[in-house]
Coordinates of C-alpha atoms in Angstrom, one line a residue:
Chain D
X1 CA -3.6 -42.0 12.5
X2 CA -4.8 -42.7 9.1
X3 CA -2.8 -41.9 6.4
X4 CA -3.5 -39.5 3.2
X5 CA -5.6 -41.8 1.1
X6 CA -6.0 -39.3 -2.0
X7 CA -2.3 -38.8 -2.4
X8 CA -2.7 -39.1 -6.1
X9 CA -6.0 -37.7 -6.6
X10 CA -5.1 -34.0 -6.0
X11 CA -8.4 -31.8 -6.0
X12 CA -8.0 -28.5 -7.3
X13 CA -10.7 -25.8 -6.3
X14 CA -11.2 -22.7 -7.4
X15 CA -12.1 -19.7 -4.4
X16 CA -13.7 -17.7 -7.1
X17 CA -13.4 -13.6 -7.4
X18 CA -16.4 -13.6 -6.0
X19 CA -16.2 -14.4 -2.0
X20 CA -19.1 -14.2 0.7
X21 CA -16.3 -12.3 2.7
X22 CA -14.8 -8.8 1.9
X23 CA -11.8 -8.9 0.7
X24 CA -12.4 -7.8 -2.8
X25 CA -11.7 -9.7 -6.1
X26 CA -9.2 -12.2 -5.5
X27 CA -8.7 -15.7 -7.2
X28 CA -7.6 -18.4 -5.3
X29 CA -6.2 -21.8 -7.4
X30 CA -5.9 -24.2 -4.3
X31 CA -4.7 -27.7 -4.8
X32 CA -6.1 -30.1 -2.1
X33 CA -4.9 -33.4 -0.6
X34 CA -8.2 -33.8 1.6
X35 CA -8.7 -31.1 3.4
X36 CA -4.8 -29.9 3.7
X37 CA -3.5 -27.6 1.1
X38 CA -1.2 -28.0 -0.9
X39 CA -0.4 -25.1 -3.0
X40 CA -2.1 -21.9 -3.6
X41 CA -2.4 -19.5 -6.1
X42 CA -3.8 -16.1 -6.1
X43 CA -4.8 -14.7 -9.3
X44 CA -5.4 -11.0 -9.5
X45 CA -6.4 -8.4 -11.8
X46 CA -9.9 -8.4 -11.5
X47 CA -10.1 -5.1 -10.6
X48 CA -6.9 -3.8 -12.2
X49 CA -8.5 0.1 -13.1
X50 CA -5.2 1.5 -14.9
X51 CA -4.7 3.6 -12.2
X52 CA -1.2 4.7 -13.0
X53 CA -1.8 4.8 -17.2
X54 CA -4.6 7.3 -15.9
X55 CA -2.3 9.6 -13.5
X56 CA -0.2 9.7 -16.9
X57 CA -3.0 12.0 -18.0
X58 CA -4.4 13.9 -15.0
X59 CA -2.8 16.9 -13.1
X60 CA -3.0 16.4 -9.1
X61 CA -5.8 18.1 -8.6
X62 CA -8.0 16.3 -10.8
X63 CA -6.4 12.8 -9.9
X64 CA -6.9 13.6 -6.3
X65 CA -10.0 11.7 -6.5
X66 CA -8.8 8.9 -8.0
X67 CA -6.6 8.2 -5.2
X68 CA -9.0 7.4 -2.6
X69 CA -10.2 4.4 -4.9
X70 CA -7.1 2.8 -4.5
X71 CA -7.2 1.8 -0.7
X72 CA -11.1 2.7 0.2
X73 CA -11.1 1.8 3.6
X74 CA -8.0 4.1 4.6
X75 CA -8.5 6.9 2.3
X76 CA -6.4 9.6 3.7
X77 CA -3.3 7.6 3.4
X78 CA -3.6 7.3 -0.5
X79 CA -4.3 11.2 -0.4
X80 CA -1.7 12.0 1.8
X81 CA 0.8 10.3 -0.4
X82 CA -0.4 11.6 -3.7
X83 CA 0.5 15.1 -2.5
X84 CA 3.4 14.8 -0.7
X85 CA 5.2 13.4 -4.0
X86 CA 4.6 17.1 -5.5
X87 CA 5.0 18.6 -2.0
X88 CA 8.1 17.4 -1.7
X89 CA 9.6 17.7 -5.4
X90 CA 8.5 21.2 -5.4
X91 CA 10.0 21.8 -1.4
X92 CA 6.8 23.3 -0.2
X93 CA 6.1 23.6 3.2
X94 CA 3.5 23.0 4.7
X95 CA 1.9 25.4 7.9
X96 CA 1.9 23.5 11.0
X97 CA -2.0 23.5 11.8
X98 CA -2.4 22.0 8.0
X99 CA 0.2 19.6 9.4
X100 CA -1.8 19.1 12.1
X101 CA -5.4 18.3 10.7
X102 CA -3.6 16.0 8.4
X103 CA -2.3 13.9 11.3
X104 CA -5.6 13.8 13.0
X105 CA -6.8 12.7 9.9
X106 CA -4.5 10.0 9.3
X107 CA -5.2 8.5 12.3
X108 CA -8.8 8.7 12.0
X109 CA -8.5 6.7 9.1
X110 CA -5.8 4.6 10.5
X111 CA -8.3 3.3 13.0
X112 CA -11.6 3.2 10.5
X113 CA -9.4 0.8 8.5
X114 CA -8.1 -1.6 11.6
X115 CA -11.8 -1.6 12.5
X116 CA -12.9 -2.7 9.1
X117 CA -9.7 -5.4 8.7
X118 CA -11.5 -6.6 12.2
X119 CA -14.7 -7.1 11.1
X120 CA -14.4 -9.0 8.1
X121 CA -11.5 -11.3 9.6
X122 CA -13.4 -11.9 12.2
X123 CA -16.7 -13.3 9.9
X124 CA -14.1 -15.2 8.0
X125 CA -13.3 -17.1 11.3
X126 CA -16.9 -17.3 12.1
X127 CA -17.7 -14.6 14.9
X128 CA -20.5 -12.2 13.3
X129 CA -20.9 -10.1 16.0
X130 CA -18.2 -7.6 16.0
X131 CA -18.9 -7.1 12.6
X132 CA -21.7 -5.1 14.2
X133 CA -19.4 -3.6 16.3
X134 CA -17.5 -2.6 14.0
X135 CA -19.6 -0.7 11.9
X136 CA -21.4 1.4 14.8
X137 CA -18.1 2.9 15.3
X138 CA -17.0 3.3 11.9
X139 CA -20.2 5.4 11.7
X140 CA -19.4 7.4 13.9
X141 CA -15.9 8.1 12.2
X142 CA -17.5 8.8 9.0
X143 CA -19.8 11.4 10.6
X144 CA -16.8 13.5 11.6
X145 CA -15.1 12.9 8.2
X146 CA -18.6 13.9 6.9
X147 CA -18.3 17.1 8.7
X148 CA -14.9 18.3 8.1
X149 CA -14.8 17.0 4.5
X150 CA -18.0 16.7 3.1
X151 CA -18.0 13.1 1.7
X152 CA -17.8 9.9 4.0
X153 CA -15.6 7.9 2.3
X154 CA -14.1 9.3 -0.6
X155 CA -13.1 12.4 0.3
X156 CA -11.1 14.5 -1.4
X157 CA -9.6 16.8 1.4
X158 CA -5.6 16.6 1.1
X159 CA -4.0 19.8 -1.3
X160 CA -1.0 20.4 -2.2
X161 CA 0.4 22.7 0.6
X162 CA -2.4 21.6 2.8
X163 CA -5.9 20.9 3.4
X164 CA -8.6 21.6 1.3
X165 CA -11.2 23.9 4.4
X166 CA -10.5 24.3 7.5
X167 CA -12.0 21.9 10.1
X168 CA -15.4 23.3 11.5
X169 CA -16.1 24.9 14.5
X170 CA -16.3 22.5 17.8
X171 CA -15.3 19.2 15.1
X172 CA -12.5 18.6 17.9
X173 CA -14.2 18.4 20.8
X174 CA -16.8 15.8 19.2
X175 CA -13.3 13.8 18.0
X176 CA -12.7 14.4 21.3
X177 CA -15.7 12.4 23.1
X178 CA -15.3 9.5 19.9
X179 CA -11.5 9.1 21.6
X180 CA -13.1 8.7 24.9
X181 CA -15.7 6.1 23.6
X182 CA -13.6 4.4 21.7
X183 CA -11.1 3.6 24.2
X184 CA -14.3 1.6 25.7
X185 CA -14.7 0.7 22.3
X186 CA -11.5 -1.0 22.1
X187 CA -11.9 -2.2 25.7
X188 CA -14.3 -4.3 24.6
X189 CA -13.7 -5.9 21.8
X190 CA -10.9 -6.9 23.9
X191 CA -13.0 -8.5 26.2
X192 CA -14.9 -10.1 23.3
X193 CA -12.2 -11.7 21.2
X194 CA -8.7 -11.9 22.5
X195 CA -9.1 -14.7 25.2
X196 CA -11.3 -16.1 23.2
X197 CA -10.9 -20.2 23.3
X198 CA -12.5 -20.4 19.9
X199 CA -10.4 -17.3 18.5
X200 CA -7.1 -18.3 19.9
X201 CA -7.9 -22.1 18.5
X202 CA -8.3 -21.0 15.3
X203 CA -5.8 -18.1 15.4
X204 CA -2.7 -19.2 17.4
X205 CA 0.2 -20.8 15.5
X206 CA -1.5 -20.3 11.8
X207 CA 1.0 -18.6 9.4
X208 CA 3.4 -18.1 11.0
X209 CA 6.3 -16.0 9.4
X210 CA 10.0 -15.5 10.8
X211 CA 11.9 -12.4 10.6
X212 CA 14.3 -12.8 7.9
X213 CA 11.6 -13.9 5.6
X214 CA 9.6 -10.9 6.6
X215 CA 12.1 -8.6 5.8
X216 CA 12.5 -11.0 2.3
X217 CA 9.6 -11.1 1.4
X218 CA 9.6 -7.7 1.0
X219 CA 6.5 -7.0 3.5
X220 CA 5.8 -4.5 5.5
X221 CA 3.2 -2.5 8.2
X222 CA 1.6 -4.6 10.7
X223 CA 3.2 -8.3 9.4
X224 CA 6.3 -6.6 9.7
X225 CA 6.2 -5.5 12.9
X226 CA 4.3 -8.6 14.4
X227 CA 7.2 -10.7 13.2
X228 CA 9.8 -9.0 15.7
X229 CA 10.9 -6.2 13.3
X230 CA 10.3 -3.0 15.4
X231 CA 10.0 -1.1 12.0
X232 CA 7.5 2.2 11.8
X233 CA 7.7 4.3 9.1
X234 CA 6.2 6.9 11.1
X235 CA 9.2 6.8 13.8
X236 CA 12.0 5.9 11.1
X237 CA 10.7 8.6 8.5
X238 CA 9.9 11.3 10.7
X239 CA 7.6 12.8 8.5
X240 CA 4.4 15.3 9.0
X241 CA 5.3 16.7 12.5
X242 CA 4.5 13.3 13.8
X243 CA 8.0 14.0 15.9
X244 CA 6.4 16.0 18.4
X245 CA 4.1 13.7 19.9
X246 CA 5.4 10.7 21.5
X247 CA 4.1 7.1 21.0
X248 CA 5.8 3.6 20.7
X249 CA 5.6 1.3 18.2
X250 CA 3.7 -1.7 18.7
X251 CA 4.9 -5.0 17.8
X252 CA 5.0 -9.1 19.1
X253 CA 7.4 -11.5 18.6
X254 CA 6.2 -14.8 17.1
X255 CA 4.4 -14.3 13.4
X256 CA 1.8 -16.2 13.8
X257 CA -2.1 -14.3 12.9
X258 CA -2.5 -14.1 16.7
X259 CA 0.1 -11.7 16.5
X260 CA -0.8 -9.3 13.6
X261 CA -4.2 -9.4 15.2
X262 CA -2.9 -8.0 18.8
X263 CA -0.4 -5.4 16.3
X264 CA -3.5 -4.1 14.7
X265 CA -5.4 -3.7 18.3
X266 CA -3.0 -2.1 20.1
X267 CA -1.8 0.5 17.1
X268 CA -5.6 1.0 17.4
X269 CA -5.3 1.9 21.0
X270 CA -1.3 3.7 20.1
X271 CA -3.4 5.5 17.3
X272 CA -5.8 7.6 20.1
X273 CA -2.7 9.1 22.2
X274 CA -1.0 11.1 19.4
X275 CA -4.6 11.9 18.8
X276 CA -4.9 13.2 22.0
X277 CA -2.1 15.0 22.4
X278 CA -2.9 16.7 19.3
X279 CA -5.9 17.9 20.0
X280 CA -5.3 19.4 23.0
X281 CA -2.5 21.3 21.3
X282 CA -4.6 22.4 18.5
X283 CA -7.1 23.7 20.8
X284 CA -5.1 25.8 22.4
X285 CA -4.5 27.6 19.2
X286 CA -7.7 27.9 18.0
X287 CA -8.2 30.7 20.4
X288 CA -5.6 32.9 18.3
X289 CA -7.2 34.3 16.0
X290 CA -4.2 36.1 14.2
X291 CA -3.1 32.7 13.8
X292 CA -6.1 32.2 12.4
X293 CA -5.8 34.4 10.3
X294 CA -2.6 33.9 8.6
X295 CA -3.4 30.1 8.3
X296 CA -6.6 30.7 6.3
X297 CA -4.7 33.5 4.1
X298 CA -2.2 30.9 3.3
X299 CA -4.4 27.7 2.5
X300 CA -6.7 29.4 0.3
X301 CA -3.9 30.5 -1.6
X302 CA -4.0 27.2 -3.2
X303 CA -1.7 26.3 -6.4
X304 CA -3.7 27.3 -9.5
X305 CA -4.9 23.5 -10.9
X306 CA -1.7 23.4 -13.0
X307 CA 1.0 22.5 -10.5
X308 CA 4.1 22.4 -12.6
X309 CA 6.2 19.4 -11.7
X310 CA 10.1 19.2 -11.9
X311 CA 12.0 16.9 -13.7
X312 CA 13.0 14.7 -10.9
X313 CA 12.4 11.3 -9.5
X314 CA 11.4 10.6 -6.1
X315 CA 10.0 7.8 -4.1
X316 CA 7.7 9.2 -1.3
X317 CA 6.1 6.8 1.4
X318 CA 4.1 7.0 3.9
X319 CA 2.6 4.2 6.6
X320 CA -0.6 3.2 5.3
X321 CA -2.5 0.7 7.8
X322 CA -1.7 -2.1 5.8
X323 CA 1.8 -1.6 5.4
X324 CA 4.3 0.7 3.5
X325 CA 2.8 2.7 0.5
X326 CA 4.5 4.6 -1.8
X327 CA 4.3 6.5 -5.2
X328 CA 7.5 6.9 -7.0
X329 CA 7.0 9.6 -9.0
X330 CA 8.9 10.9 -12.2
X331 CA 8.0 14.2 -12.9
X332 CA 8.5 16.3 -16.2
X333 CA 8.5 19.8 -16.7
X334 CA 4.8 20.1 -17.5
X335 CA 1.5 19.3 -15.4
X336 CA 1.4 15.6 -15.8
X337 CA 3.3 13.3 -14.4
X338 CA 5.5 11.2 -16.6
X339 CA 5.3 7.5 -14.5
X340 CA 3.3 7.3 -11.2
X341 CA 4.3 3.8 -9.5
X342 CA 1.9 3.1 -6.9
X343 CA 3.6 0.6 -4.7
X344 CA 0.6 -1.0 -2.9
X345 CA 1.6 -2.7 0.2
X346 CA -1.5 -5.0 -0.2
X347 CA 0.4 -6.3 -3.8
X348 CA 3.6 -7.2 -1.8
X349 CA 2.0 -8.7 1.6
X350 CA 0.1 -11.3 -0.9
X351 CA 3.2 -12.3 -2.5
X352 CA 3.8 -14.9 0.9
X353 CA 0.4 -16.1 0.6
X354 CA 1.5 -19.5 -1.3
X355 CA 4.1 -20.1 1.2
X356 CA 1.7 -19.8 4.2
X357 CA -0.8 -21.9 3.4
X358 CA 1.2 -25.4 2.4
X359 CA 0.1 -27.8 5.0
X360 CA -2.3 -25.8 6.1
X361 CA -6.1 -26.6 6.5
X362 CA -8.2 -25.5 4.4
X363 CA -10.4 -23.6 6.8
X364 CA -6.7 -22.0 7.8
X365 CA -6.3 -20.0 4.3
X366 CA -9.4 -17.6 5.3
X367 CA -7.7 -17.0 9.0
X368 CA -4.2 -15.8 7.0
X369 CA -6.0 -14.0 4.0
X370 CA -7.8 -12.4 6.5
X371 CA -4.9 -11.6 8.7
X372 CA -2.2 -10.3 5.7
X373 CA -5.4 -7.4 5.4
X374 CA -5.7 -7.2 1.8
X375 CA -7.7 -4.6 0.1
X376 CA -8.2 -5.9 -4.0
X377 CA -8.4 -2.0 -4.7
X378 CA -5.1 -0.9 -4.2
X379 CA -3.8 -4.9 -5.3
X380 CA -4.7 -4.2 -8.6
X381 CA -4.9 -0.2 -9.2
Chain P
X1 CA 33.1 -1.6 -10.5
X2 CA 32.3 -2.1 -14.0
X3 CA 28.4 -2.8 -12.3
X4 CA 27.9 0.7 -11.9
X5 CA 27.8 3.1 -14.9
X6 CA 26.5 5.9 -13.4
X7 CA 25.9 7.2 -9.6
X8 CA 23.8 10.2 -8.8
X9 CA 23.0 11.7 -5.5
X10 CA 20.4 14.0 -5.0
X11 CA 18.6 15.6 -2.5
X12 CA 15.3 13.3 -3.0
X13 CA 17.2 10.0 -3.0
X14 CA 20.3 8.2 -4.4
X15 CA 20.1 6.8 -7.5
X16 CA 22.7 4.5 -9.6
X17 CA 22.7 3.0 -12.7
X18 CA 24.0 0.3 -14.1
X19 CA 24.1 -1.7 -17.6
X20 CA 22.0 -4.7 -18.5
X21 CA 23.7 -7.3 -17.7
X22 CA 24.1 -6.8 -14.6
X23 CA 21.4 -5.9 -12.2
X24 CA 21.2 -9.5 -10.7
X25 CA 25.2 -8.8 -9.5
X26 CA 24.1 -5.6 -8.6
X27 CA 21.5 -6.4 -6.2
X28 CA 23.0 -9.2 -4.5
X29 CA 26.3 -7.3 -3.7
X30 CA 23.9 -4.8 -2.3
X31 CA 22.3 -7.3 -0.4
X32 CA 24.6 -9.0 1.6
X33 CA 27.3 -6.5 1.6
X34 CA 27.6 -5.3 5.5
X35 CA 27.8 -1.6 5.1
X36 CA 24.7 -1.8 2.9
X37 CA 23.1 -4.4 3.8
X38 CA 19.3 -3.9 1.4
X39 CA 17.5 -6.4 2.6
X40 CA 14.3 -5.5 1.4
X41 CA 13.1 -5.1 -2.6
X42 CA 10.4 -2.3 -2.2
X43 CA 9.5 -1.5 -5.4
X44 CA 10.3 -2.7 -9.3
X45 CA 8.7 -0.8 -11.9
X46 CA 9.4 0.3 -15.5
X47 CA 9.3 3.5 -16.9
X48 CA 8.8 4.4 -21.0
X49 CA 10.6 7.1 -22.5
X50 CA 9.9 6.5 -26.1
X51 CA 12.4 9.2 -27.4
X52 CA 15.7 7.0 -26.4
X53 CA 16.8 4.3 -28.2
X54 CA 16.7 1.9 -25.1
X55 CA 13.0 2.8 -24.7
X56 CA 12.4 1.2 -21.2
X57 CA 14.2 1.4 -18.0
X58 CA 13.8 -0.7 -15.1
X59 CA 13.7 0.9 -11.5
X60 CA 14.6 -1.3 -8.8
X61 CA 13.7 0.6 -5.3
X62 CA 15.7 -0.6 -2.4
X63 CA 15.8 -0.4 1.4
X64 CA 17.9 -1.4 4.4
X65 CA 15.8 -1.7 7.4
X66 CA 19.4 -1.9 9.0
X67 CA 20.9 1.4 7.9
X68 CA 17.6 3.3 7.3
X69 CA 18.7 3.7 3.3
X70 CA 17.0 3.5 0.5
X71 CA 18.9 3.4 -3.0
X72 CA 17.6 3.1 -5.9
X73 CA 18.7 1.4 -9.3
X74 CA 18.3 1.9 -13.0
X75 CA 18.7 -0.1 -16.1
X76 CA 17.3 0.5 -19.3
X77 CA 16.2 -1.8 -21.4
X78 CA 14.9 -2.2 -25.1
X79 CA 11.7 -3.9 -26.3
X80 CA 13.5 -7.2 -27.0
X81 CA 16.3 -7.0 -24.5
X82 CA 16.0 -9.7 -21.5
X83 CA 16.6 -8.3 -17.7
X84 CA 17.9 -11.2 -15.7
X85 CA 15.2 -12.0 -12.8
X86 CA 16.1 -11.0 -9.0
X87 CA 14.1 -13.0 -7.4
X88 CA 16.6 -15.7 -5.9
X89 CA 17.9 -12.5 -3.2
X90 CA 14.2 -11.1 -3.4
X91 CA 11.8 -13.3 -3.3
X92 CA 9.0 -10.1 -3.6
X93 CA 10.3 -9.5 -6.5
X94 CA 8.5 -12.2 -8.2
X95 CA 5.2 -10.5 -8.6
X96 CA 7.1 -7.0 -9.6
X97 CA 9.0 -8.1 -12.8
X98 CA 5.5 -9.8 -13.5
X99 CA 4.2 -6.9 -13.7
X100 CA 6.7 -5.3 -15.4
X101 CA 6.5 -8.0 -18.0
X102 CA 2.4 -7.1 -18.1
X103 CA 2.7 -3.8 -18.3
X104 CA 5.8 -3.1 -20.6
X105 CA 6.7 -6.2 -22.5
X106 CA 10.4 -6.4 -20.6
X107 CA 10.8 -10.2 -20.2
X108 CA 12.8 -11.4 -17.7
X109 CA 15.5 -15.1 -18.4
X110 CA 14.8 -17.7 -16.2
X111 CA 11.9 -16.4 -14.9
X112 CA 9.7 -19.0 -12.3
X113 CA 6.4 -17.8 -13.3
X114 CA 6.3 -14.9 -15.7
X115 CA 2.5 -14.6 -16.6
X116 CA 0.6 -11.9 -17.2
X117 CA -1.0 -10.3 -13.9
X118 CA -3.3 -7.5 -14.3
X119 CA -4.4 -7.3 -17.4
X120 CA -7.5 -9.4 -18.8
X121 CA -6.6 -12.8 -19.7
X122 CA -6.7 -12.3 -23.3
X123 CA -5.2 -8.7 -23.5
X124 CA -3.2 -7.8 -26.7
X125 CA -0.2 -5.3 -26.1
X126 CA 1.3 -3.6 -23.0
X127 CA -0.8 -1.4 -21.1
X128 CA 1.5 0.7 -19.9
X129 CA 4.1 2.0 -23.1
X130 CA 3.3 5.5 -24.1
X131 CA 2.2 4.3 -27.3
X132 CA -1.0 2.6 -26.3
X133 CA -3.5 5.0 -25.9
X134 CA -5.4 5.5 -22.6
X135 CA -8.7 3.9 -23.7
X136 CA -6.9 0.7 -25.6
X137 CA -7.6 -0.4 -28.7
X138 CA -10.5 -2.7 -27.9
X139 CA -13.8 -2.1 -26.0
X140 CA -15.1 -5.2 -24.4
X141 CA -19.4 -5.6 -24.1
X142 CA -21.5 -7.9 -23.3
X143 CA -23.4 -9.1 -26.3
X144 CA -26.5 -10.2 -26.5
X145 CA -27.6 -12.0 -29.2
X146 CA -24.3 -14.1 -28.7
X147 CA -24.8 -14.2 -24.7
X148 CA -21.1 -13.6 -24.0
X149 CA -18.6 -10.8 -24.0
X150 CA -16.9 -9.7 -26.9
X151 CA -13.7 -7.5 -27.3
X152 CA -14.4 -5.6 -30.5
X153 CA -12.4 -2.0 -31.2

């Protein structure tokens, strides 16, 4: 056993903003005592856009498209907040099918963004080839986001009151065969990874994080919830009709990465059955065409571009893959908003980073970066 | 009692506020008291209202995974007044009042590591007050004939 020779001769190293892998901008400080670390330092702002100075100035509609810029891997999340603030400071309801194309959409993106944590985590730790994997099916998730929304990424779909079109005729029974293949999909990958020797080696007992610190640290989402906190904004909040279908919330016990990794699968796999369920009970009304009807009458009655907001406060969230997001929103009597507080989940969830990585490897701080999912858009705003 | 100056209930979420001094009290009552029991510091941020005399005031978002609650808290501050720090009963709350610091210019006493956080690293001012306008005072390029960048207004 041979003893720390360079206890005195502390090497510091800089991760620079700029990183072969993707997690976006982020500056690491790491002090090293050989290869174990001692302390770590993330340094943010790099891509700090002035998000919330700029929704100072904007009405909804035209910040809408700021939004998806936050979190750009998850996009309907960010959009789904940013008009539910207004939604529910002005108490407008919103018609069920709306209600219902929003969910789909959520989930969609809930599942494009655990694919894309995957990928990258995974070519942190040194296995390229879901990567690949990764990306087919992602493709295939853009080209129905493509076709109901008109953009791939950045769309700009959620309105106040609802969606912005309708979804187009026979979108749901191609989400329909993407639900089939992906559950193959997901099959698969677990095949590939999770009894992995290599991946459990490198995964199993790294950052690990106990409840009460959890719940301390202020975190939230998946870490949350692979800690032993059964704690689901979608069950607890009971928010966009997402009573009616009936899921469970997935969650593990220890806190090590292993078990954010086998959160962020499964909610994969949880994501497809309210999916399902959904669809089939959209279909069904599909074929009413005075329902129909009344639906389009009511979404193209969209709210002129200056949607008055009250004077009130309110702090709207919503279950973003990566953890709790929220807007809290101060409204005046006019068009703009007077403070928009984006609450990034991906801010909070990198506050533990420093604690995780003391005695760590130094090959271990790209296994828990990569498993706290960070997205430097929404970090900085 | 005398922590609370001012309790509001409405319909989007409870609010209370409280002076100064006091927040730190505040929050740790509300933390380890059992029938509140807020465990978890969601959300600090500042807000500008340049037409009170206390110009700033300091929104500390709370919830209880226990009790399902979320409360909310308010002080207001001025633009040399010093918020005592909450981080001991929130750790999270390190990075907030950071920002809040950035953003504002509401300094916290005691502070472990108040530094500026999203901002450029030689960035004049407070982004975020009402008085600074929404394209700064500065524009930063890349100069050539001196091969660096330059902030220049």
């Amino acid at each position: 056993m041979i003893a720390p020779t360079t206890r005195k001769d502390l090497m510091i190293v800089n991760m620079g903003p700029h990183h072969p892998s993707m997690h976006g901008v982020l500056r690491l400080i790491v002090t090293l005592d050989g290869e174990d670390v001692i302390d770590c330092e993330p340094i943010l702002g790099y891509l700090h856009r002035g998000m919330e100075k700029i929704a100072e100035n904007r009405t909804i509609i035209q910040y809408l498209p700021y939004v998806t810029r936050w979190d750009y891997l998850a996009t309907m999340f960010t959009e789904a907040i940013t008009v539910n603030g207004p939604e529910r400071l002005g108490n407008i309801q919103v018609p069920k099918r709306a209600s219902y194309i929003r969910v789909i959409m959520l989930e969609l993106s809930r599942i494009a963004s655990h694919l894309l944590w995957l990928g990258p985590f995974m070519a942190d730790i040194g296995a390229q080839t879901p990567f690949f994997y990764i990306l087919r099916e992602r493709e295939l998730i853009y080209d129905l986001f493509e076709a109901a929304t008109g953009m791939r990424m950045m769309h700009n779909y959620f309105r106040i009151g609802g969606v912005a079109a309708d979804l187009p005729h026979g979108w749901i029974d191609k989400c329909l065969d993407f639900c089939d293949y992906f559950l193959t999909g997901v099959d698969e990958y677990q095949k590939l990874i999770t009894r992995n020797p290599i991946f459990l080696e490198r995964v199993e007992g790294v950052g690990i994080i106990g409840s009460e610190e959890a719940l301390n640290w202020g975190l939230s989402g998946p870490m949350l919830r692979a800690s032993g906190i059964k704690w689901d904004l979608r069950k607890v909040d009971r928010y966009e009709c997402y009573d009616e279908l009936d899921w469970e919330i997935q969650w593990q016990k220890e806190g090590d990465s292993l078990a954010r990794y086998l959160v962020r699968i499964s909610s994969r796999r949880n994501s497809r059955g309210p999916y399902e369920n959904l669809e089939i009970r959209r279909f069904n009304r599909i074929k009413d065409t005075e329902w129909n009807d009344f639906e389009y009458r009511f979404i193209s009655k969209k709210p002129s571009p200056s949607f008055e907001l009250s004077k009130q406060e309110l702090y709207v969230r919503v279950e973003a893959p990566k953890g709790e997001l929220g807007i809290f929103l101060i409204g005046d009597q006019s068009v703009f908003p007077w403070r928009w507080k984006i609450r990034p989940p991906g801010f909070i969830n990198l506050q533990i980073l420093p604690q995780l990585v003391k005695r760590m490897k130094l090959a271990d701080i790209m296994t828990i970066l990569g498993s706290i999912d960070i997205i430097m858009g929404e970090v900085d705003r | 009692k005398k922590w609370v100056k001012k309790m509001e209930r409405s319909e989007h979420g409870n609010r209370s506020d409280t002076n100064t001094d006091y927040p730190f009290q505040l929050l740790c009552f509300l933390k380890l008291h059992t029938y509140t029991r807020v465990q978890v510091s969601i959300d600090i941020c500042g807000v500008d209202y340049p037409s009170r005399k206390r110009r700033f005031e300091v929104v500390y978002n709370l919830l209880s995974t226990r009790y399902n609650s979320r409360i909310r808290v308010q002080t207001s501050a001025d633009e040399v007044t010093r918020i005592s720090p909450v981080v001991s009963p929130f750790p999270s709350a390190g990075r907030w009042e950071r920002e809040v610091w950035d953003m504002f210019g509401v300094s916290s006493i005691n502070h472990p590591d108040l530094r500026r956080i999203s901002t450029d690293y030689g960035f004049e001012g407070h982004p975020l007050r009402k008085d600074l306008p929404l394209s700064g005072y500065v524009e930063v390029r890349y100069d050539d004939p001196e091969k660096r960048v330059v902030s220049e207004p």
